[in-house]
């Protein structure tokens, strides 16, 4: 009882001593497991606040610096200077939008609108949405598995929330574009494997080293912060959001890369619409 009181007071490292194997001992064991989970949650909460403060500080420091320079006359009051300030403000808005989205998807406080849908339709939508940006950077974007004329047009339907899965694909394609040099190539494809559909986004860009692969879906994780920032990347939340959405669909998401400079392939799965009974029963 006294340990439970101390935990209630915020001492999450407290544990009870377990002796024997009777029902009371089992209860004590469960109690310790619960205390451990509380301790982990508390440490994640602290870490999150630290990460968010850090992410907010960078653009705010930059805006403060520009403003000081303008006031002191060190920086010219030119459109370029104001543009820099605007860019930092945009970065802040994007961070806040991402955080809001992350909290929504992780808390499950949104409803997935799941219905049978053709994966080729979603691939087409995403490719059309981003084709201009790919053309601008001169990175070739090709889709097989999409389009009626493709040999993959007979793929079965998947059970998905169209908007959310389009959001995941957009995110993965946008990342592939950011981390691939001009002249490179990105391919999006889909294939049925067992009773799930596998959607892959493959690039021949900068690749990911094995030690980074393990953390790539963690919140705020970026392989190279300055490179990601300079390349137009975000705060390292995009993949965390993508994973939460795929998880909510009952799918899986992972990345494969042979290492730095070897390109990357992100794959996620979605459940396939079960074949309807021929007799209709
Ligand atoms: P960000 O918004 O910073 O890109 P993400 O969560 O989308 O955040 O990605 C996290 C990190 O994973 C990126 O900062 C980058 O280092 C790495 N990454 C993501 N996609 C790729 C890719 N296609 N090729 C190489 N690295 C990638």
mmCIF file of C-alpha atoms and ligand atoms in Angstrom:
data_model
loop_
_atom_site.group_PDB
_atom_site.id
_atom_site.type_symbol
_atom_site.label_atom_id
_atom_site.label_comp_id
_atom_site.label_asym_id
_atom_site.label_seq_id
_atom_site.Cartn_x
_atom_site.Cartn_y
_atom_site.Cartn_z
ATOM 1 C CA UNK A 1 0.000 0.000 0.000
ATOM 2 C CA UNK A 2 2.783 2.417 0.868
ATOM 3 C CA UNK A 3 4.555 1.716 -2.453
ATOM 4 C CA UNK A 4 1.350 2.407 -4.395
ATOM 5 C CA UNK A 5 1.028 5.697 -2.526
ATOM 6 C CA UNK A 6 4.607 6.668 -3.421
ATOM 7 C CA UNK A 7 3.955 5.825 -7.094
ATOM 8 C CA UNK A 8 0.794 7.947 -6.971
ATOM 9 C CA UNK A 9 3.038 10.757 -5.711
ATOM 10 C CA UNK A 10 5.198 10.458 -8.833
ATOM 11 C CA UNK A 11 7.958 8.122 -7.572
ATOM 12 C CA UNK A 12 7.756 5.834 -10.603
ATOM 13 C CA UNK A 13 10.953 3.940 -9.757
ATOM 14 C CA UNK A 14 9.332 2.311 -6.694
ATOM 15 C CA UNK A 15 8.757 -1.489 -6.788
ATOM 16 C CA UNK A 16 7.287 -3.973 -4.325
ATOM 17 C CA UNK A 17 9.232 -7.031 -3.115
ATOM 18 C CA UNK A 18 7.720 -10.212 -4.510
ATOM 19 C CA UNK A 19 7.880 -13.410 -2.425
ATOM 20 C CA UNK A 20 6.286 -16.794 -3.039
ATOM 21 C CA UNK A 21 4.035 -17.713 -5.947
ATOM 22 C CA UNK A 22 0.530 -17.354 -4.568
ATOM 23 C CA UNK A 23 -2.126 -15.007 -5.873
ATOM 24 C CA UNK A 24 -0.786 -12.117 -3.834
ATOM 25 C CA UNK A 25 2.691 -12.636 -5.300
ATOM 26 C CA UNK A 26 1.214 -12.629 -8.813
ATOM 27 C CA UNK A 27 -0.603 -9.412 -8.023
ATOM 28 C CA UNK A 28 2.672 -7.914 -6.789
ATOM 29 C CA UNK A 29 4.394 -8.959 -10.024
ATOM 30 C CA UNK A 30 1.650 -7.326 -12.107
ATOM 31 C CA UNK A 31 1.919 -4.267 -9.943
ATOM 32 C CA UNK A 32 5.633 -4.009 -10.721
ATOM 33 C CA UNK A 33 4.961 -4.385 -14.459
ATOM 34 C CA UNK A 34 2.448 -1.568 -14.253
ATOM 35 C CA UNK A 35 4.957 0.585 -12.345
ATOM 36 C CA UNK A 36 7.565 -0.086 -15.029
ATOM 37 C CA UNK A 37 5.168 0.984 -17.808
ATOM 38 C CA UNK A 38 4.352 4.152 -15.890
ATOM 39 C CA UNK A 39 8.055 4.870 -15.519
ATOM 40 C CA UNK A 40 8.614 4.376 -19.268
ATOM 41 C CA UNK A 41 5.671 6.616 -20.152
ATOM 42 C CA UNK A 42 6.942 9.308 -17.819
ATOM 43 C CA UNK A 43 10.420 9.164 -19.320
ATOM 44 C CA UNK A 44 8.967 9.323 -22.861
ATOM 45 C CA UNK A 45 6.905 12.339 -21.843
ATOM 46 C CA UNK A 46 10.016 14.107 -20.529
ATOM 47 C CA UNK A 47 11.970 13.218 -23.640
ATOM 48 C CA UNK A 48 9.125 14.488 -25.832
ATOM 49 C CA UNK A 49 8.997 17.853 -24.082
ATOM 50 C CA UNK A 50 12.780 18.135 -24.434
ATOM 51 C CA UNK A 51 12.630 17.254 -28.150
ATOM 52 C CA UNK A 52 9.803 19.669 -28.886
ATOM 53 C CA UNK A 53 11.552 22.514 -27.049
ATOM 54 C CA UNK A 54 14.685 21.812 -29.045
ATOM 55 C CA UNK A 55 12.798 21.748 -32.355
ATOM 56 C CA UNK A 56 11.016 25.021 -31.541
ATOM 57 C CA UNK A 57 14.211 26.737 -30.515
ATOM 58 C CA UNK A 58 15.995 26.453 -33.885
ATOM 59 C CA UNK A 59 13.531 28.459 -36.023
ATOM 60 C CA UNK A 60 12.761 30.874 -33.177
ATOM 61 C CA UNK A 61 16.472 31.638 -32.698
ATOM 62 C CA UNK A 62 16.799 32.217 -36.445
ATOM 63 C CA UNK A 63 13.794 34.600 -36.537
ATOM 64 C CA UNK A 64 15.154 36.448 -33.481
ATOM 65 C CA UNK A 65 18.548 36.752 -35.194
ATOM 66 C CA UNK A 66 17.078 38.159 -38.425
ATOM 67 C CA UNK A 67 14.978 40.663 -36.486
ATOM 68 C CA UNK A 68 17.977 41.806 -34.455
ATOM 69 C CA UNK A 69 20.012 42.202 -37.627
ATOM 70 C CA UNK A 70 17.244 44.268 -39.222
ATOM 71 C CA UNK A 71 16.869 46.496 -36.146
ATOM 72 C CA UNK A 72 20.631 47.085 -35.922
ATOM 73 C CA UNK A 73 20.895 47.723 -39.643
ATOM 74 C CA UNK A 74 23.348 44.821 -40.026
ATOM 75 C CA UNK A 75 20.912 43.062 -42.367
ATOM 76 C CA UNK A 76 19.299 44.909 -45.289
ATOM 77 C CA UNK A 77 15.492 45.251 -45.197
ATOM 78 C CA UNK A 78 15.367 43.401 -48.512
ATOM 79 C CA UNK A 79 12.816 40.912 -49.828
ATOM 80 C CA UNK A 80 15.473 38.176 -49.370
ATOM 81 C CA UNK A 81 15.802 38.871 -45.629
ATOM 82 C CA UNK A 82 12.027 38.880 -45.158
ATOM 83 C CA UNK A 83 11.846 35.707 -47.186
ATOM 84 C CA UNK A 84 14.224 34.002 -44.747
ATOM 85 C CA UNK A 85 12.017 35.051 -41.835
ATOM 86 C CA UNK A 86 8.958 33.743 -43.671
ATOM 87 C CA UNK A 87 10.689 30.417 -44.340
ATOM 88 C CA UNK A 88 11.461 29.960 -40.654
ATOM 89 C CA UNK A 89 7.837 30.812 -39.780
ATOM 90 C CA UNK A 90 6.664 28.222 -42.337
ATOM 91 C CA UNK A 91 8.964 25.674 -40.703
ATOM 92 C CA UNK A 92 7.400 26.433 -37.329
ATOM 93 C CA UNK A 93 3.865 26.034 -38.703
ATOM 94 C CA UNK A 94 4.810 22.738 -40.296
ATOM 95 C CA UNK A 95 6.264 21.489 -37.032
ATOM 96 C CA UNK A 96 3.091 22.423 -35.151
ATOM 97 C CA UNK A 97 0.914 20.783 -37.845
ATOM 98 C CA UNK A 98 3.040 17.612 -37.694
ATOM 99 C CA UNK A 99 2.867 17.495 -33.901
ATOM 100 C CA UNK A 100 -0.906 17.908 -33.979
ATOM 101 C CA UNK A 101 -1.204 15.149 -36.563
ATOM 102 C CA UNK A 102 1.134 12.884 -34.572
ATOM 103 C CA UNK A 103 -0.890 13.359 -31.404
ATOM 104 C CA UNK A 104 -4.097 12.626 -33.331
ATOM 105 C CA UNK A 105 -2.839 9.430 -34.950
ATOM 106 C CA UNK A 106 -1.049 8.135 -31.859
ATOM 107 C CA UNK A 107 -3.987 8.715 -29.527
ATOM 108 C CA UNK A 108 -6.291 7.040 -32.037
ATOM 109 C CA UNK A 109 -8.668 9.984 -31.683
ATOM 110 C CA UNK A 110 -9.615 9.850 -35.354
ATOM 111 C CA UNK A 111 -11.749 7.421 -37.225
ATOM 112 C CA UNK A 112 -10.353 5.479 -40.143
ATOM 113 C CA UNK A 113 -12.786 5.455 -43.031
ATOM 114 C CA UNK A 114 -11.887 1.976 -44.269
ATOM 115 C CA UNK A 115 -13.389 0.558 -47.434
ATOM 116 C CA UNK A 116 -12.221 -1.601 -50.357
ATOM 117 C CA UNK A 117 -10.115 0.432 -52.751
ATOM 118 C CA UNK A 118 -7.816 -0.229 -55.706
ATOM 119 C CA UNK A 119 -4.193 0.332 -54.754
ATOM 120 C CA UNK A 120 -3.435 1.428 -58.334
ATOM 121 C CA UNK A 121 -5.869 4.329 -57.893
ATOM 122 C CA UNK A 122 -4.050 5.513 -54.755
ATOM 123 C CA UNK A 123 -0.669 5.158 -56.454
ATOM 124 C CA UNK A 124 -1.929 7.172 -59.451
ATOM 125 C CA UNK A 125 -3.240 9.954 -57.191
ATOM 126 C CA UNK A 126 0.048 10.198 -55.302
ATOM 127 C CA UNK A 127 2.201 10.082 -58.413
ATOM 128 C CA UNK A 128 0.118 12.819 -60.075
ATOM 129 C CA UNK A 129 0.337 14.929 -56.972
ATOM 130 C CA UNK A 130 4.152 14.822 -56.874
ATOM 131 C CA UNK A 131 5.144 14.434 -60.524
ATOM 132 C CA UNK A 132 5.780 18.156 -60.932
ATOM 133 C CA UNK A 133 8.215 18.284 -58.000
ATOM 134 C CA UNK A 134 10.048 15.219 -59.316
ATOM 135 C CA UNK A 135 10.332 16.772 -62.784
ATOM 136 C CA UNK A 136 11.655 19.990 -61.254
ATOM 137 C CA UNK A 137 14.474 18.174 -59.430
ATOM 138 C CA UNK A 138 15.039 15.879 -62.412
ATOM 139 C CA UNK A 139 14.435 12.696 -60.498
ATOM 140 C CA UNK A 140 12.600 10.062 -62.527
ATOM 141 C CA UNK A 141 9.413 8.802 -60.935
ATOM 142 C CA UNK A 142 7.856 5.653 -62.276
ATOM 143 C CA UNK A 143 4.985 3.572 -61.083
ATOM 144 C CA UNK A 144 4.300 0.027 -61.972
ATOM 145 C CA UNK A 145 1.325 -1.533 -60.431
ATOM 146 C CA UNK A 146 -0.514 1.699 -61.201
ATOM 147 C CA UNK A 147 -2.629 2.489 -64.224
ATOM 148 C CA UNK A 148 -5.107 0.344 -66.110
ATOM 149 C CA UNK A 149 -2.736 -0.708 -68.840
ATOM 150 C CA UNK A 150 -0.248 -2.124 -66.363
ATOM 151 C CA UNK A 151 0.050 -5.877 -65.868
ATOM 152 C CA UNK A 152 -0.703 -5.277 -62.190
ATOM 153 C CA UNK A 153 -4.126 -3.742 -62.714
ATOM 154 C CA UNK A 154 -5.749 -7.036 -61.708
ATOM 155 C CA UNK A 155 -4.424 -6.663 -58.148
ATOM 156 C CA UNK A 156 -7.158 -7.283 -55.578
ATOM 157 C CA UNK A 157 -8.633 -4.397 -53.644
ATOM 158 C CA UNK A 158 -7.184 -3.419 -50.282
ATOM 159 C CA UNK A 159 -9.001 -2.373 -47.127
ATOM 160 C CA UNK A 160 -7.834 1.147 -46.486
ATOM 161 C CA UNK A 161 -8.685 4.716 -45.622
ATOM 162 C CA UNK A 162 -7.959 6.369 -48.967
ATOM 163 C CA UNK A 163 -6.905 9.768 -47.620
ATOM 164 C CA UNK A 164 -4.667 8.352 -44.925
ATOM 165 C CA UNK A 165 -2.884 5.867 -47.165
ATOM 166 C CA UNK A 166 -2.422 8.534 -49.836
ATOM 167 C CA UNK A 167 -0.861 10.630 -47.064
ATOM 168 C CA UNK A 168 1.570 7.784 -46.203
ATOM 169 C CA UNK A 169 2.553 7.306 -49.867
ATOM 170 C CA UNK A 170 2.967 11.060 -50.364
ATOM 171 C CA UNK A 171 5.221 11.196 -47.350
ATOM 172 C CA UNK A 172 7.396 8.268 -48.500
ATOM 173 C CA UNK A 173 7.646 9.602 -52.060
ATOM 174 C CA UNK A 174 8.450 13.114 -50.817
ATOM 175 C CA UNK A 175 11.248 11.681 -48.636
ATOM 176 C CA UNK A 176 12.564 9.632 -51.563
ATOM 177 C CA UNK A 177 12.698 12.844 -53.602
ATOM 178 C CA UNK A 178 14.480 14.788 -50.865
ATOM 179 C CA UNK A 179 17.160 12.123 -50.371
ATOM 180 C CA UNK A 180 17.798 11.337 -54.058
ATOM 181 C CA UNK A 181 20.144 13.375 -56.232
ATOM 182 C CA UNK A 182 19.073 14.852 -59.589
ATOM 183 C CA UNK A 183 19.372 12.174 -62.250
ATOM 184 C CA UNK A 184 18.239 9.526 -59.744
ATOM 185 C CA UNK A 185 15.205 7.329 -59.891
ATOM 186 C CA UNK A 186 12.278 6.491 -57.631
ATOM 187 C CA UNK A 187 9.840 3.642 -58.237
ATOM 188 C CA UNK A 188 6.571 2.907 -56.503
ATOM 189 C CA UNK A 189 5.094 -0.534 -56.902
ATOM 190 C CA UNK A 190 2.545 -2.874 -55.385
ATOM 191 C CA UNK A 191 2.347 -6.664 -55.219
ATOM 192 C CA UNK A 192 0.149 -9.152 -53.419
ATOM 193 C CA UNK A 193 1.899 -11.385 -50.901
ATOM 194 C CA UNK A 194 -0.258 -13.907 -49.059
ATOM 195 C CA UNK A 195 -3.323 -12.093 -47.800
ATOM 196 C CA UNK A 196 -1.698 -8.698 -47.788
ATOM 197 C CA UNK A 197 -0.663 -6.093 -50.324
ATOM 198 C CA UNK A 198 2.901 -4.830 -50.228
ATOM 199 C CA UNK A 199 3.532 -1.305 -51.456
ATOM 200 C CA UNK A 200 7.195 -0.391 -52.014
ATOM 201 C CA UNK A 201 8.871 2.929 -52.651
ATOM 202 C CA UNK A 202 12.391 2.365 -53.914
ATOM 203 C CA UNK A 203 14.985 5.066 -54.499
ATOM 204 C CA UNK A 204 18.629 5.072 -55.527
ATOM 205 C CA UNK A 205 19.484 7.985 -53.246
ATOM 206 C CA UNK A 206 21.736 8.464 -50.220
ATOM 207 C CA UNK A 207 20.683 5.233 -48.485
ATOM 208 C CA UNK A 208 20.598 4.517 -44.747
ATOM 209 C CA UNK A 209 23.283 2.827 -42.621
ATOM 210 C CA UNK A 210 22.284 -0.267 -40.552
ATOM 211 C CA UNK A 211 22.610 1.563 -37.202
ATOM 212 C CA UNK A 212 20.179 4.254 -38.366
ATOM 213 C CA UNK A 213 17.656 1.819 -39.807
ATOM 214 C CA UNK A 214 16.726 0.694 -36.294
ATOM 215 C CA UNK A 215 15.640 4.219 -35.306
ATOM 216 C CA UNK A 216 14.273 5.679 -38.504
ATOM 217 C CA UNK A 217 10.619 5.441 -37.392
ATOM 218 C CA UNK A 218 11.296 6.986 -33.955
ATOM 219 C CA UNK A 219 9.942 10.431 -33.229
ATOM 220 C CA UNK A 220 12.258 13.308 -34.179
ATOM 221 C CA UNK A 221 14.868 10.899 -35.509
ATOM 222 C CA UNK A 222 16.925 12.265 -38.375
ATOM 223 C CA UNK A 223 20.081 10.674 -39.669
ATOM 224 C CA UNK A 224 21.765 14.000 -40.232
ATOM 225 C CA UNK A 225 19.918 16.980 -38.808
ATOM 226 C CA UNK A 226 21.724 19.678 -40.757
ATOM 227 C CA UNK A 227 21.546 17.727 -44.020
ATOM 228 C CA UNK A 228 17.840 16.989 -43.518
ATOM 229 C CA UNK A 229 17.156 20.660 -42.768
ATOM 230 C CA UNK A 230 19.157 21.897 -45.744
ATOM 231 C CA UNK A 231 17.508 19.341 -48.037
ATOM 232 C CA UNK A 232 14.043 20.539 -47.083
ATOM 233 C CA UNK A 233 13.243 17.705 -44.660
ATOM 234 C CA UNK A 234 11.121 18.209 -41.564
ATOM 235 C CA UNK A 235 11.590 17.411 -37.916
ATOM 236 C CA UNK A 236 11.773 13.647 -38.204
ATOM 237 C CA UNK A 237 8.083 13.100 -37.433
ATOM 238 C CA UNK A 238 6.892 12.154 -40.922
ATOM 239 C CA UNK A 239 7.845 8.489 -40.688
ATOM 240 C CA UNK A 240 6.451 8.200 -37.147
ATOM 241 C CA UNK A 241 3.091 9.429 -38.456
ATOM 242 C CA UNK A 242 3.295 7.057 -41.436
ATOM 243 C CA UNK A 243 3.958 4.119 -39.100
ATOM 244 C CA UNK A 244 1.070 5.022 -36.784
ATOM 245 C CA UNK A 245 -1.310 5.171 -39.787
ATOM 246 C CA UNK A 246 -0.105 1.835 -41.202
ATOM 247 C CA UNK A 247 -0.317 0.227 -37.721
ATOM 248 C CA UNK A 248 -3.899 1.471 -37.366
ATOM 249 C CA UNK A 249 -4.713 -0.372 -40.614
ATOM 250 C CA UNK A 250 -3.269 -3.584 -39.172
ATOM 251 C CA UNK A 251 -0.300 -3.369 -41.547
ATOM 252 C CA UNK A 252 3.479 -3.193 -41.108
ATOM 253 C CA UNK A 253 6.091 -0.770 -42.392
ATOM 254 C CA UNK A 254 9.851 -1.216 -42.685
ATOM 255 C CA UNK A 255 12.877 -0.013 -44.581
ATOM 256 C CA UNK A 256 15.707 -1.817 -46.306
ATOM 257 C CA UNK A 257 18.959 -0.304 -47.460
ATOM 258 C CA UNK A 258 22.286 -1.844 -48.358
ATOM 259 C CA UNK A 259 23.945 1.146 -46.663
ATOM 260 C CA UNK A 260 24.999 4.714 -47.331
ATOM 261 C CA UNK A 261 24.877 5.658 -50.994
ATOM 262 C CA UNK A 262 23.032 2.437 -51.829
ATOM 263 C CA UNK A 263 19.464 3.737 -51.987
ATOM 264 C CA UNK A 264 16.535 2.756 -49.778
ATOM 265 C CA UNK A 265 13.315 0.815 -50.133
ATOM 266 C CA UNK A 266 10.388 1.567 -47.832
ATOM 267 C CA UNK A 267 7.660 -1.072 -47.822
ATOM 268 C CA UNK A 268 4.299 -1.128 -46.082
ATOM 269 C CA UNK A 269 1.521 -3.689 -46.096
ATOM 270 C CA UNK A 270 -2.252 -3.429 -46.126
ATOM 271 C CA UNK A 271 -4.867 -6.129 -45.670
ATOM 272 C CA UNK A 272 -6.373 -7.393 -48.908
ATOM 273 C CA UNK A 273 -10.153 -7.413 -49.318
ATOM 274 C CA UNK A 274 -11.135 -11.089 -48.869
ATOM 275 C CA UNK A 275 -12.557 -12.703 -52.020
ATOM 276 C CA UNK A 276 -16.333 -12.556 -51.834
ATOM 277 C CA UNK A 277 -18.114 -15.901 -51.746
ATOM 278 C CA UNK A 278 -19.261 -16.876 -55.259
ATOM 279 C CA UNK A 279 -22.704 -17.919 -54.064
ATOM 280 C CA UNK A 280 -23.007 -14.614 -52.273
ATOM 281 C CA UNK A 281 -23.666 -16.302 -48.947
HETATM 282 P P1 LIG B 1 12.002 14.295 -42.063
HETATM 283 O O1 LIG B 1 10.764 15.096 -42.106
HETATM 284 O O2 LIG B 1 13.118 14.901 -41.276
HETATM 285 O O3 LIG B 1 12.416 13.802 -43.411
HETATM 286 P P2 LIG B 1 11.055 11.628 -41.526
HETATM 287 O O4 LIG B 1 10.451 11.064 -40.285
HETATM 288 O O5 LIG B 1 10.205 11.665 -42.744
HETATM 289 O O6 LIG B 1 11.559 13.067 -41.145
HETATM 290 O O7 LIG B 1 12.413 10.866 -41.836
HETATM 291 C C1 LIG B 1 13.340 10.656 -40.781
HETATM 292 C C2 LIG B 1 14.752 10.547 -41.322
HETATM 293 O O8 LIG B 1 14.880 9.359 -42.085
HETATM 294 C C3 LIG B 1 15.144 11.666 -42.269
HETATM 295 O O9 LIG B 1 15.609 12.805 -41.590
HETATM 296 C C4 LIG B 1 16.253 11.004 -43.081
HETATM 297 O O10 LIG B 1 17.469 11.081 -42.380
HETATM 298 C C5 LIG B 1 15.822 9.545 -43.129
HETATM 299 N N1 LIG B 1 15.149 9.189 -44.410
HETATM 300 C C6 LIG B 1 13.823 9.168 -44.656
HETATM 301 N N2 LIG B 1 13.557 8.763 -45.920
HETATM 302 C C7 LIG B 1 14.760 8.520 -46.486
HETATM 303 C C8 LIG B 1 15.177 8.049 -47.787
HETATM 304 N N3 LIG B 1 14.292 7.772 -48.746
HETATM 305 N N4 LIG B 1 16.514 7.908 -48.012
HETATM 306 C C9 LIG B 1 17.421 8.174 -47.034
HETATM 307 N N5 LIG B 1 17.094 8.618 -45.796
HETATM 308 C C10 LIG B 1 15.790 8.784 -45.518
#
